[in-house]
PDB file of C-alpha atoms in Angstrom:
ATOM      1  CA  UNK A   1       0.000   0.000   0.000  1.00  0.00           C
ATOM      2  CA  UNK A   2       1.331   3.409  -0.958  1.00  0.00           C
ATOM      3  CA  UNK A   3       0.782   6.072   1.688  1.00  0.00           C
ATOM      4  CA  UNK A   4      -0.790   9.216   0.201  1.00  0.00           C
ATOM      5  CA  UNK A   5       0.520  12.392   1.793  1.00  0.00           C
ATOM      6  CA  UNK A   6      -0.648  15.993   1.685  1.00  0.00           C
ATOM      7  CA  UNK A   7       1.394  19.052   2.587  1.00  0.00           C
ATOM      8  CA  UNK A   8       0.093  22.145   4.314  1.00  0.00           C
ATOM      9  CA  UNK A   9       2.628  24.689   3.164  1.00  0.00           C
ATOM     10  CA  UNK A  10       5.070  24.722   0.281  1.00  0.00           C
ATOM     11  CA  UNK A  11       8.005  26.702   1.641  1.00  0.00           C
ATOM     12  CA  UNK A  12      11.693  25.939   1.267  1.00  0.00           C
ATOM     13  CA  UNK A  13      11.519  22.726   3.350  1.00  0.00           C
ATOM     14  CA  UNK A  14       8.779  21.184   1.184  1.00  0.00           C
ATOM     15  CA  UNK A  15      11.222  19.915  -1.441  1.00  0.00           C
ATOM     16  CA  UNK A  16      13.251  18.086   1.195  1.00  0.00           C
ATOM     17  CA  UNK A  17      10.104  16.492   2.673  1.00  0.00           C
ATOM     18  CA  UNK A  18       8.862  15.445  -0.775  1.00  0.00           C
ATOM     19  CA  UNK A  19      12.191  13.811  -1.620  1.00  0.00           C
ATOM     20  CA  UNK A  20      12.269  11.973   1.718  1.00  0.00           C
ATOM     21  CA  UNK A  21       8.715  10.709   1.224  1.00  0.00           C
ATOM     22  CA  UNK A  22       9.490   9.479  -2.268  1.00  0.00           C
ATOM     23  CA  UNK A  23      12.543   7.626  -0.960  1.00  0.00           C
ATOM     24  CA  UNK A  24      10.334   5.989   1.668  1.00  0.00           C
ATOM     25  CA  UNK A  25       7.803   4.922  -0.976  1.00  0.00           C
ATOM     26  CA  UNK A  26       5.061   7.416  -0.103  1.00  0.00           C
ATOM     27  CA  UNK A  27       3.327   9.593  -2.692  1.00  0.00           C
ATOM     28  CA  UNK A  28       2.676  13.325  -2.450  1.00  0.00           C
ATOM     29  CA  UNK A  29      -0.905  13.808  -3.651  1.00  0.00           C
ATOM     30  CA  UNK A  30      -1.851  17.322  -2.513  1.00  0.00           C
ATOM     31  CA  UNK A  31      -0.293  20.618  -1.492  1.00  0.00           C
ATOM     32  CA  UNK A  32      -2.274  23.399   0.166  1.00  0.00           C
ATOM     33  CA  UNK A  33      -0.693  26.816   0.578  1.00  0.00           C
ATOM     34  CA  UNK A  34      -2.515  30.160   0.650  1.00  0.00           C
ATOM     35  CA  UNK A  35       0.454  31.784  -1.116  1.00  0.00           C
ATOM     36  CA  UNK A  36       0.189  29.253  -3.949  1.00  0.00           C
ATOM     37  CA  UNK A  37       1.878  25.950  -4.655  1.00  0.00           C
ATOM     38  CA  UNK A  38       0.906  25.219  -8.233  1.00  0.00           C
ATOM     39  CA  UNK A  39       4.427  24.839  -9.614  1.00  0.00           C
ATOM     40  CA  UNK A  40       5.692  22.754  -6.711  1.00  0.00           C
ATOM     41  CA  UNK A  41       2.622  20.500  -6.756  1.00  0.00           C
ATOM     42  CA  UNK A  42       2.820  20.023 -10.523  1.00  0.00           C
ATOM     43  CA  UNK A  43       6.475  18.989 -10.274  1.00  0.00           C
ATOM     44  CA  UNK A  44       5.424  16.147  -7.967  1.00  0.00           C
ATOM     45  CA  UNK A  45       2.203  15.217  -9.788  1.00  0.00           C
ATOM     46  CA  UNK A  46       0.118  16.484  -6.877  1.00  0.00           C
ATOM     47  CA  UNK A  47      -3.012  18.603  -6.671  1.00  0.00           C
ATOM     48  CA  UNK A  48      -2.544  22.231  -5.581  1.00  0.00           C
ATOM     49  CA  UNK A  49      -4.954  24.311  -3.542  1.00  0.00           C
ATOM     50  CA  UNK A  50      -4.770  27.783  -2.031  1.00  0.00           C
ATOM     51  CA  UNK A  51      -7.460  26.872   0.509  1.00  0.00           C
ATOM     52  CA  UNK A  52      -6.190  24.703   3.318  1.00  0.00           C
ATOM     53  CA  UNK A  53      -9.700  24.223   4.729  1.00  0.00           C
ATOM     54  CA  UNK A  54     -11.153  23.013   1.427  1.00  0.00           C
ATOM     55  CA  UNK A  55      -8.279  20.645   0.737  1.00  0.00           C
ATOM     56  CA  UNK A  56      -8.337  19.070   4.181  1.00  0.00           C
ATOM     57  CA  UNK A  57     -12.121  18.724   4.040  1.00  0.00           C
ATOM     58  CA  UNK A  58     -11.887  16.951   0.663  1.00  0.00           C
ATOM     59  CA  UNK A  59      -9.641  14.246   2.080  1.00  0.00           C
ATOM     60  CA  UNK A  60      -7.772  11.764  -0.075  1.00  0.00           C
ATOM     61  CA  UNK A  61      -4.645  11.683   2.080  1.00  0.00           C
ATOM     62  CA  UNK A  62      -3.537   9.092   4.603  1.00  0.00           C
ATOM     63  CA  UNK A  63      -1.271  11.610   6.332  1.00  0.00           C
ATOM     64  CA  UNK A  64      -0.648  15.358   6.284  1.00  0.00           C
ATOM     65  CA  UNK A  65       2.652  17.159   6.893  1.00  0.00           C
ATOM     66  CA  UNK A  66       2.280  20.648   8.324  1.00  0.00           C
ATOM     67  CA  UNK A  67       5.250  22.531   6.939  1.00  0.00           C
TER      68      UNK A  67
END
């Protein structure tokens, strides 16, 4: 089973977290950041949202990293 992970925040540390998750076999599926995360999310094949509340309410993740 692949663990689906969402990020809240897409700052400088997000790339490091995404790489570590990929190494561990998890998959980044969503990134929510009010400042925007479209480019970062697209690079990882994840969905981007500017609304943290809407993304968390939609679900689809097994775990969420608050960055």
